Amino acid sequence: MATKVWDGFIRGFHWLLVIGIAVLYFSGEEGWLEVHFVTGYLLLALMATRLIWGIIGSQTAKLSSLFHSPKAILASFKSTATYVGHNPAGSLMVLAFFVLIIVQLVSGLFTTDDILVEGPLVAHVPYSWAELAGDIHHTNIDILLIAIAVHISAIVIYRLRGKNLVKPLLTGNTAEPVSSAPAMRSGLIAYGIFVVLSAILLFTWGYEPLMALF
Ligand code: HEM
Ligand code: HEM
């Protein structure tokens, strides 16, 4: 019998995150900063929603379920047991992603290209802060890329060991037996929060870059 382990928002969050980071990477590298800013605000809304969902969402979305002892983390590297939600090693990866993505988003708000375009908070801080934020924005992206490479390698290694983690993240369900079904909430609530936060960010900071695109 299939058990639901990932709600609709966690699944949508993951694949929107992948698309968002790809767009942000290429638009940043190419200097398409209007696209970069608009996508950046959408990703900011998405990430904020994920953190809120980590408090009020399904059991497997909870931030509190991501903290484990070093012993449990080491043990989970060796095991291919079925976990409901992220296993302890996976949880560490998820926490690292959240920190790296938030650092990238927040440093972007203070980053300027020193010519025409600046993040919405640059004008509110001394220039030395904006310089530091720019350095962080340029360095942190490389750490984020390394984390993505490790993440995808781990998913491939699990697959080679006979465990398909991608399928549940696409369908929401696992066919493997689990000790007890997790408590789930409708992902629609989270999408509602995402739409409201996106609208607020696009009508405030996002208005100018959005208009420049059309
Ligand atoms: C930009 C690239 C990527 C980023 C930033 C990323 C980030 C993440 C994050 C943050 C989570 C935790 C989801 C949550 O609880 O909210 C996650 C889980 C997961 N990701 Fe990715 N991901 C990326 C690419 C991929 C790709 C390409 C695949 C598939 C080949 C993949 C497969 C998975 C799977 C299977 C899980 C669930 C793992 C588990 O069962 O514990 N990811 N990823
Ligand atoms: C996860 C989200 C983000 C990613 C992955 C990302 C990635 C990048 C990358 C790869 C570059 C090019 C760096 C280089 O040329 O070495 C860049 C530049 C830039 N980003 Fe982001 N960015 C993100 C979010 C943001 C946000 C939210 C803002 C502001 C609203 C922002 C503002 C800028 C600016 C102003 C530049 C140009 C800096 C320069 O020309 O030196 N970024 N970003």
mmCIF file of C-alpha atoms and ligand atoms in Angstrom:
data_model
loop_
_atom_site.group_PDB
_atom_site.id
_atom_site.type_symbol
_atom_site.label_atom_id
_atom_site.label_comp_id
_atom_site.label_asym_id
_atom_site.label_seq_id
_atom_site.Cartn_x
_atom_site.Cartn_y
_atom_site.Cartn_z
ATOM 1 C CA MET A 1 0.000 0.000 0.000
ATOM 2 C CA ALA A 2 1.323 3.431 -0.906
ATOM 3 C CA THR A 3 1.901 5.901 1.924
ATOM 4 C CA LYS A 4 1.919 9.645 1.306
ATOM 5 C CA VAL A 5 5.236 11.074 2.514
ATOM 6 C CA TRP A 6 5.693 14.420 0.665
ATOM 7 C CA ASP A 7 2.847 16.917 0.367
ATOM 8 C CA GLY A 8 2.194 18.879 -2.835
ATOM 9 C CA PHE A 9 4.053 21.946 -1.642
ATOM 10 C CA ILE A 10 7.301 20.161 -0.711
ATOM 11 C CA ARG A 11 7.311 18.544 -4.165
ATOM 12 C CA GLY A 12 6.546 21.800 -5.967
ATOM 13 C CA PHE A 13 9.028 23.677 -3.764
ATOM 14 C CA HIS A 14 11.846 21.338 -4.745
ATOM 15 C CA TRP A 15 11.387 21.531 -8.500
ATOM 16 C CA LEU A 16 10.647 25.286 -8.477
ATOM 17 C CA LEU A 17 13.829 25.709 -6.418
ATOM 18 C CA VAL A 18 15.849 23.795 -9.024
ATOM 19 C CA ILE A 19 14.424 25.938 -11.858
ATOM 20 C CA GLY A 20 14.835 29.165 -9.852
ATOM 21 C CA ILE A 21 18.478 28.528 -8.994
ATOM 22 C CA ALA A 22 19.278 27.611 -12.608
ATOM 23 C CA VAL A 23 17.659 30.843 -13.877
ATOM 24 C CA LEU A 24 19.409 32.901 -11.186
ATOM 25 C CA TYR A 25 22.776 31.337 -11.947
ATOM 26 C CA PHE A 26 22.622 31.980 -15.692
ATOM 27 C CA SER A 27 21.020 35.425 -15.450
ATOM 28 C CA GLY A 28 23.658 36.421 -12.853
ATOM 29 C CA GLU A 29 26.535 35.185 -15.004
ATOM 30 C CA GLU A 30 25.117 36.806 -18.161
ATOM 31 C CA GLY A 31 24.289 40.078 -16.400
ATOM 32 C CA TRP A 32 20.540 39.875 -17.223
ATOM 33 C CA LEU A 33 19.802 41.597 -13.967
ATOM 34 C CA GLU A 34 16.081 42.367 -14.504
ATOM 35 C CA VAL A 35 15.414 38.640 -14.920
ATOM 36 C CA HIS A 36 17.793 38.008 -12.006
ATOM 37 C CA PHE A 37 15.931 40.360 -9.659
ATOM 38 C CA VAL A 38 12.396 39.214 -10.542
ATOM 39 C CA THR A 39 13.394 35.531 -10.155
ATOM 40 C CA GLY A 40 15.285 36.431 -6.958
ATOM 41 C CA TYR A 41 12.130 37.900 -5.373
ATOM 42 C CA LEU A 42 10.080 34.854 -6.382
ATOM 43 C CA LEU A 43 12.709 32.577 -4.850
ATOM 44 C CA LEU A 44 12.765 34.738 -1.707
ATOM 45 C CA ALA A 45 8.971 34.253 -1.420
ATOM 46 C CA LEU A 46 9.374 30.500 -2.070
ATOM 47 C CA MET A 47 12.088 30.083 0.557
ATOM 48 C CA ALA A 48 10.161 32.149 3.137
ATOM 49 C CA THR A 49 7.099 29.959 2.489
ATOM 50 C CA ARG A 50 9.221 26.818 2.971
ATOM 51 C CA LEU A 51 10.376 28.112 6.384
ATOM 52 C CA ILE A 52 6.790 28.961 7.414
ATOM 53 C CA TRP A 53 5.709 25.489 6.154
ATOM 54 C CA GLY A 54 8.528 24.105 8.297
ATOM 55 C CA ILE A 55 6.577 25.342 11.329
ATOM 56 C CA ILE A 56 2.925 24.857 10.339
ATOM 57 C CA GLY A 57 3.178 22.209 7.588
ATOM 58 C CA SER A 58 3.108 18.406 7.266
ATOM 59 C CA GLN A 59 5.128 16.256 9.632
ATOM 60 C CA THR A 60 7.756 15.526 6.947
ATOM 61 C CA ALA A 61 8.131 19.273 6.201
ATOM 62 C CA LYS A 62 8.841 20.235 9.824
ATOM 63 C CA LEU A 63 12.155 22.027 10.489
ATOM 64 C CA SER A 64 12.232 20.360 13.929
ATOM 65 C CA SER A 65 12.501 16.955 12.216
ATOM 66 C CA LEU A 66 15.782 18.030 10.540
ATOM 67 C CA PHE A 67 17.929 18.049 13.702
ATOM 68 C CA HIS A 68 19.646 14.783 14.658
ATOM 69 C CA SER A 69 22.581 13.689 16.848
ATOM 70 C CA PRO A 70 25.983 13.188 15.137
ATOM 71 C CA LYS A 71 25.655 9.481 16.017
ATOM 72 C CA ALA A 72 22.350 9.162 14.151
ATOM 73 C CA ILE A 73 23.794 11.060 11.171
ATOM 74 C CA LEU A 74 26.816 8.727 10.930
ATOM 75 C CA ALA A 75 24.625 5.633 11.319
ATOM 76 C CA SER A 76 22.299 6.774 8.508
ATOM 77 C CA PHE A 77 25.216 6.972 6.046
ATOM 78 C CA LYS A 78 25.568 3.190 6.282
ATOM 79 C CA SER A 79 21.900 2.280 6.307
ATOM 80 C CA THR A 80 19.397 2.049 3.490
ATOM 81 C CA ALA A 81 16.458 1.734 5.888
ATOM 82 C CA THR A 82 13.258 3.484 4.816
ATOM 83 C CA TYR A 83 12.765 6.779 6.635
ATOM 84 C CA VAL A 84 9.578 8.773 6.695
ATOM 85 C CA GLY A 85 10.899 12.175 5.613
ATOM 86 C CA HIS A 86 14.600 12.997 5.225
ATOM 87 C CA ASN A 87 17.019 10.591 6.874
ATOM 88 C CA PRO A 88 19.497 12.161 9.375
ATOM 89 C CA ALA A 89 22.301 12.612 6.785
ATOM 90 C CA GLY A 90 19.812 13.997 4.258
ATOM 91 C CA SER A 91 18.491 16.375 6.918
ATOM 92 C CA LEU A 92 21.971 17.844 7.334
ATOM 93 C CA MET A 93 22.133 18.415 3.586
ATOM 94 C CA VAL A 94 18.731 20.107 3.632
ATOM 95 C CA LEU A 95 19.777 22.424 6.494
ATOM 96 C CA ALA A 96 23.010 23.288 4.633
ATOM 97 C CA PHE A 97 20.953 24.123 1.514
ATOM 98 C CA PHE A 98 18.577 26.353 3.450
ATOM 99 C CA VAL A 99 21.508 28.306 4.972
ATOM 100 C CA LEU A 100 23.376 28.623 1.634
ATOM 101 C CA ILE A 101 20.257 29.691 -0.266
ATOM 102 C CA ILE A 102 19.272 32.262 2.376
ATOM 103 C CA VAL A 103 22.847 33.679 2.416
ATOM 104 C CA GLN A 104 22.749 33.926 -1.405
ATOM 105 C CA LEU A 105 19.338 35.637 -1.409
ATOM 106 C CA VAL A 106 20.066 38.080 1.424
ATOM 107 C CA SER A 107 23.566 39.014 0.161
ATOM 108 C CA GLY A 108 21.971 39.685 -3.267
ATOM 109 C CA LEU A 109 19.690 42.312 -1.730
ATOM 110 C CA PHE A 110 22.832 44.276 -0.751
ATOM 111 C CA THR A 111 24.841 43.601 -3.946
ATOM 112 C CA THR A 112 25.573 46.149 -6.676
ATOM 113 C CA ASP A 113 27.201 45.780 -10.105
ATOM 114 C CA ASP A 114 28.821 49.207 -9.453
ATOM 115 C CA ILE A 115 27.404 50.511 -12.750
ATOM 116 C CA LEU A 116 23.648 50.618 -13.144
ATOM 117 C CA VAL A 117 21.970 48.052 -10.999
ATOM 118 C CA GLU A 118 21.847 47.579 -7.257
ATOM 119 C CA GLY A 119 19.918 45.358 -4.872
ATOM 120 C CA PRO A 120 17.013 47.101 -3.062
ATOM 121 C CA LEU A 121 18.842 47.423 0.259
ATOM 122 C CA VAL A 122 22.172 48.818 -1.043
ATOM 123 C CA ALA A 123 21.038 52.423 -0.536
ATOM 124 C CA HIS A 124 20.358 51.743 3.150
ATOM 125 C CA VAL A 125 23.848 50.577 4.168
ATOM 126 C CA PRO A 126 27.423 51.983 4.038
ATOM 127 C CA TYR A 127 29.288 51.179 0.787
ATOM 128 C CA SER A 128 31.721 48.859 2.606
ATOM 129 C CA TRP A 129 28.765 46.618 3.570
ATOM 130 C CA ALA A 130 27.612 46.437 -0.032
ATOM 131 C CA GLU A 131 31.163 45.485 -1.057
ATOM 132 C CA LEU A 132 31.224 42.715 1.540
ATOM 133 C CA ALA A 133 27.771 41.484 0.454
ATOM 134 C CA GLY A 134 28.974 41.394 -3.177
ATOM 135 C CA ASP A 135 32.019 39.320 -2.165
ATOM 136 C CA ILE A 136 29.763 36.933 -0.243
ATOM 137 C CA HIS A 137 27.326 36.735 -3.217
ATOM 138 C CA HIS A 138 30.190 35.819 -5.583
ATOM 139 C CA THR A 139 31.844 33.267 -3.252
ATOM 140 C CA ASN A 140 28.752 31.616 -1.773
ATOM 141 C CA ILE A 141 27.456 30.639 -5.218
ATOM 142 C CA ASP A 142 30.494 28.356 -5.650
ATOM 143 C CA ILE A 143 29.806 26.668 -2.299
ATOM 144 C CA LEU A 144 26.151 26.269 -3.333
ATOM 145 C CA LEU A 145 27.229 24.625 -6.612
ATOM 146 C CA ILE A 146 29.457 22.187 -4.697
ATOM 147 C CA ALA A 147 26.531 21.352 -2.362
ATOM 148 C CA ILE A 148 24.311 20.685 -5.406
ATOM 149 C CA ALA A 149 26.971 18.337 -6.874
ATOM 150 C CA VAL A 150 27.220 16.443 -3.546
ATOM 151 C CA HIS A 151 23.401 16.285 -3.311
ATOM 152 C CA ILE A 152 22.937 14.844 -6.799
ATOM 153 C CA SER A 153 25.822 12.374 -6.245
ATOM 154 C CA ALA A 154 24.155 11.183 -3.024
ATOM 155 C CA ILE A 155 20.838 10.639 -4.854
ATOM 156 C CA VAL A 156 22.692 8.604 -7.547
ATOM 157 C CA ILE A 157 24.526 6.550 -4.878
ATOM 158 C CA TYR A 158 21.219 5.732 -3.142
ATOM 159 C CA ARG A 159 19.830 4.663 -6.527
ATOM 160 C CA LEU A 160 22.819 2.350 -7.098
ATOM 161 C CA ARG A 161 22.199 0.880 -3.640
ATOM 162 C CA GLY A 162 18.645 0.116 -4.719
ATOM 163 C CA LYS A 163 16.820 3.089 -3.247
ATOM 164 C CA ASN A 164 14.866 5.414 -5.539
ATOM 165 C CA LEU A 165 14.379 8.707 -3.656
ATOM 166 C CA VAL A 166 13.331 10.721 -6.715
ATOM 167 C CA LYS A 167 10.080 8.829 -7.359
ATOM 168 C CA PRO A 168 8.501 9.782 -3.991
ATOM 169 C CA LEU A 169 9.538 13.409 -4.598
ATOM 170 C CA LEU A 170 7.615 13.302 -7.896
ATOM 171 C CA THR A 171 4.541 11.306 -6.845
ATOM 172 C CA GLY A 172 4.424 12.130 -3.114
ATOM 173 C CA ASN A 173 4.080 8.437 -2.230
ATOM 174 C CA THR A 174 6.326 5.583 -1.173
ATOM 175 C CA ALA A 175 5.370 1.960 -1.834
ATOM 176 C CA GLU A 176 7.730 0.726 0.891
ATOM 177 C CA PRO A 177 6.315 -0.315 4.274
ATOM 178 C CA VAL A 178 6.608 2.399 6.953
ATOM 179 C CA SER A 179 6.069 2.100 10.696
ATOM 180 C CA SER A 180 3.377 4.802 10.789
ATOM 181 C CA ALA A 181 1.946 7.204 8.193
ATOM 182 C CA PRO A 182 3.058 10.815 8.785
ATOM 183 C CA ALA A 183 0.515 13.548 9.558
ATOM 184 C CA MET A 184 -0.005 15.531 6.325
ATOM 185 C CA ARG A 185 -1.487 18.968 5.617
ATOM 186 C CA SER A 186 -2.733 20.247 2.283
ATOM 187 C CA GLY A 187 0.049 21.882 0.284
ATOM 188 C CA LEU A 188 -2.565 24.307 -1.080
ATOM 189 C CA ILE A 189 -2.293 26.333 2.138
ATOM 190 C CA ALA A 190 1.430 26.811 1.454
ATOM 191 C CA TYR A 191 0.831 27.749 -2.195
ATOM 192 C CA GLY A 192 -1.622 30.401 -0.926
ATOM 193 C CA ILE A 193 1.111 31.843 1.315
ATOM 194 C CA PHE A 194 3.600 31.725 -1.595
ATOM 195 C CA VAL A 195 1.241 33.656 -3.897
ATOM 196 C CA VAL A 196 0.631 36.366 -1.267
ATOM 197 C CA LEU A 197 4.358 36.781 -0.480
ATOM 198 C CA SER A 198 5.253 36.813 -4.199
ATOM 199 C CA ALA A 199 2.634 39.496 -4.902
ATOM 200 C CA ILE A 200 3.941 41.677 -2.044
ATOM 201 C CA LEU A 201 7.565 41.374 -3.225
ATOM 202 C CA LEU A 202 6.731 41.879 -6.912
ATOM 203 C CA PHE A 203 4.612 44.982 -6.249
ATOM 204 C CA THR A 204 7.280 46.545 -4.025
ATOM 205 C CA TRP A 205 10.917 45.728 -4.855
ATOM 206 C CA GLY A 206 10.015 43.815 -8.015
ATOM 207 C CA TYR A 207 7.913 46.484 -9.715
ATOM 208 C CA GLU A 208 10.695 48.309 -11.589
ATOM 209 C CA PRO A 209 12.616 45.260 -12.898
ATOM 210 C CA LEU A 210 9.324 43.571 -13.817
ATOM 211 C CA MET A 211 8.165 46.606 -15.838
ATOM 212 C CA ALA A 212 11.590 46.834 -17.502
ATOM 213 C CA LEU A 213 11.083 43.297 -18.828
ATOM 214 C CA PHE A 214 7.921 44.228 -20.744
HETATM 215 C C1 HEM B 1 19.590 23.239 -7.961
HETATM 216 C C2 HEM B 1 19.652 21.970 -7.634
HETATM 217 C C3 HEM B 1 19.024 21.378 -6.377
HETATM 218 C C4 HEM B 1 18.802 21.929 -5.156
HETATM 219 C C5 HEM B 1 19.169 23.325 -4.677
HETATM 220 C C6 HEM B 1 18.141 20.923 -4.332
HETATM 221 C C7 HEM B 1 17.744 21.103 -3.019
HETATM 222 C C8 HEM B 1 17.013 20.207 -2.261
HETATM 223 C C9 HEM B 1 16.405 20.486 -0.982
HETATM 224 C C10 HEM B 1 16.469 21.824 -0.255
HETATM 225 C C11 HEM B 1 15.777 19.355 -0.577
HETATM 226 C C12 HEM B 1 14.934 19.197 0.681
HETATM 227 C C13 HEM B 1 13.470 19.423 0.324
HETATM 228 C C14 HEM B 1 12.644 19.941 1.499
HETATM 229 O O1 HEM B 1 12.500 19.266 2.531
HETATM 230 O O2 HEM B 1 12.138 21.067 1.392
HETATM 231 C C15 HEM B 1 16.007 18.335 -1.578
HETATM 232 C C16 HEM B 1 15.541 17.033 -1.518
HETATM 233 C C17 HEM B 1 15.695 16.125 -2.552
HETATM 234 N N1 HEM B 1 16.263 16.348 -3.789
HETATM 235 FE FE1 HEM B 1 17.122 18.044 -4.425
HETATM 236 N N2 HEM B 1 17.979 19.781 -5.082
HETATM 237 C C18 HEM B 1 18.495 20.019 -6.333
HETATM 238 C C19 HEM B 1 18.509 19.156 -7.402
HETATM 239 C C20 HEM B 1 18.035 17.871 -7.374
HETATM 240 C C21 HEM B 1 18.004 16.962 -8.503
HETATM 241 C C22 HEM B 1 18.498 17.308 -9.915
HETATM 242 C C23 HEM B 1 17.466 15.800 -8.061
HETATM 243 C C24 HEM B 1 17.200 14.509 -8.786
HETATM 244 C C25 HEM B 1 18.018 13.938 -9.583
HETATM 245 C C26 HEM B 1 17.141 15.964 -6.655
HETATM 246 C C27 HEM B 1 16.577 15.014 -5.845
HETATM 247 C C28 HEM B 1 16.170 15.200 -4.548
HETATM 248 C C29 HEM B 1 15.524 14.168 -3.743
HETATM 249 C C30 HEM B 1 15.220 12.750 -4.197
HETATM 250 C C31 HEM B 1 15.239 14.745 -2.497
HETATM 251 C C32 HEM B 1 14.566 14.026 -1.303
HETATM 252 C C33 HEM B 1 15.644 13.317 -0.531
HETATM 253 C C34 HEM B 1 15.067 12.497 0.609
HETATM 254 O O3 HEM B 1 14.284 11.588 0.330
HETATM 255 O O4 HEM B 1 15.421 12.786 1.774
HETATM 256 N N3 HEM B 1 17.501 17.241 -6.269
HETATM 257 N N4 HEM B 1 16.757 18.890 -2.608
HETATM 258 C C1 HEM B 2 19.622 31.980 -4.727
HETATM 259 C C2 HEM B 2 19.520 33.154 -5.317
HETATM 260 C C3 HEM B 2 20.597 33.786 -6.156
HETATM 261 C C4 HEM B 2 21.610 33.199 -6.904
HETATM 262 C C5 HEM B 2 21.887 31.716 -7.086
HETATM 263 C C6 HEM B 2 22.382 34.267 -7.483
HETATM 264 C C7 HEM B 2 23.479 34.087 -8.309
HETATM 265 C C8 HEM B 2 24.248 35.092 -8.883
HETATM 266 C C9 HEM B 2 25.380 34.898 -9.760
HETATM 267 C C10 HEM B 2 25.922 33.540 -10.196
HETATM 268 C C11 HEM B 2 25.847 36.118 -10.102
HETATM 269 C C12 HEM B 2 27.050 36.422 -11.011
HETATM 270 C C13 HEM B 2 28.252 36.537 -10.156
HETATM 271 C C14 HEM B 2 29.516 36.738 -10.948
HETATM 272 O O1 HEM B 2 29.479 37.407 -11.983
HETATM 273 O O2 HEM B 2 30.539 36.228 -10.475
HETATM 274 C C15 HEM B 2 25.016 37.110 -9.458
HETATM 275 C C16 HEM B 2 25.170 38.474 -9.570
HETATM 276 C C17 HEM B 2 24.332 39.414 -9.005
HETATM 277 N N1 HEM B 2 23.247 39.152 -8.188
HETATM 278 FE FE1 HEM B 2 22.552 37.330 -7.647
HETATM 279 N N2 HEM B 2 21.841 35.478 -7.111
HETATM 280 C C18 HEM B 2 20.752 35.229 -6.309
HETATM 281 C C19 HEM B 2 19.897 36.169 -5.719
HETATM 282 C C20 HEM B 2 20.010 37.535 -5.896
HETATM 283 C C21 HEM B 2 19.076 38.522 -5.370
HETATM 284 C C22 HEM B 2 17.823 38.188 -4.551
HETATM 285 C C23 HEM B 2 19.553 39.744 -5.751
HETATM 286 C C24 HEM B 2 18.958 41.109 -5.494
HETATM 287 C C25 HEM B 2 17.686 41.373 -5.530
HETATM 288 C C26 HEM B 2 20.781 39.544 -6.509
HETATM 289 C C27 HEM B 2 21.565 40.553 -7.044
HETATM 290 C C28 HEM B 2 22.683 40.381 -7.827
HETATM 291 C C29 HEM B 2 23.441 41.462 -8.432
HETATM 292 C C30 HEM B 2 23.176 42.966 -8.296
HETATM 293 C C31 HEM B 2 24.487 40.861 -9.177
HETATM 294 C C32 HEM B 2 25.557 41.571 -10.045
HETATM 295 C C33 HEM B 2 26.838 41.649 -9.301
HETATM 296 C C34 HEM B 2 27.997 42.077 -10.186
HETATM 297 O O3 HEM B 2 27.797 42.411 -11.368
HETATM 298 O O4 HEM B 2 29.097 42.057 -9.679
HETATM 299 N N3 HEM B 2 21.034 38.187 -6.594
HETATM 300 N N4 HEM B 2 24.044 36.456 -8.707
#
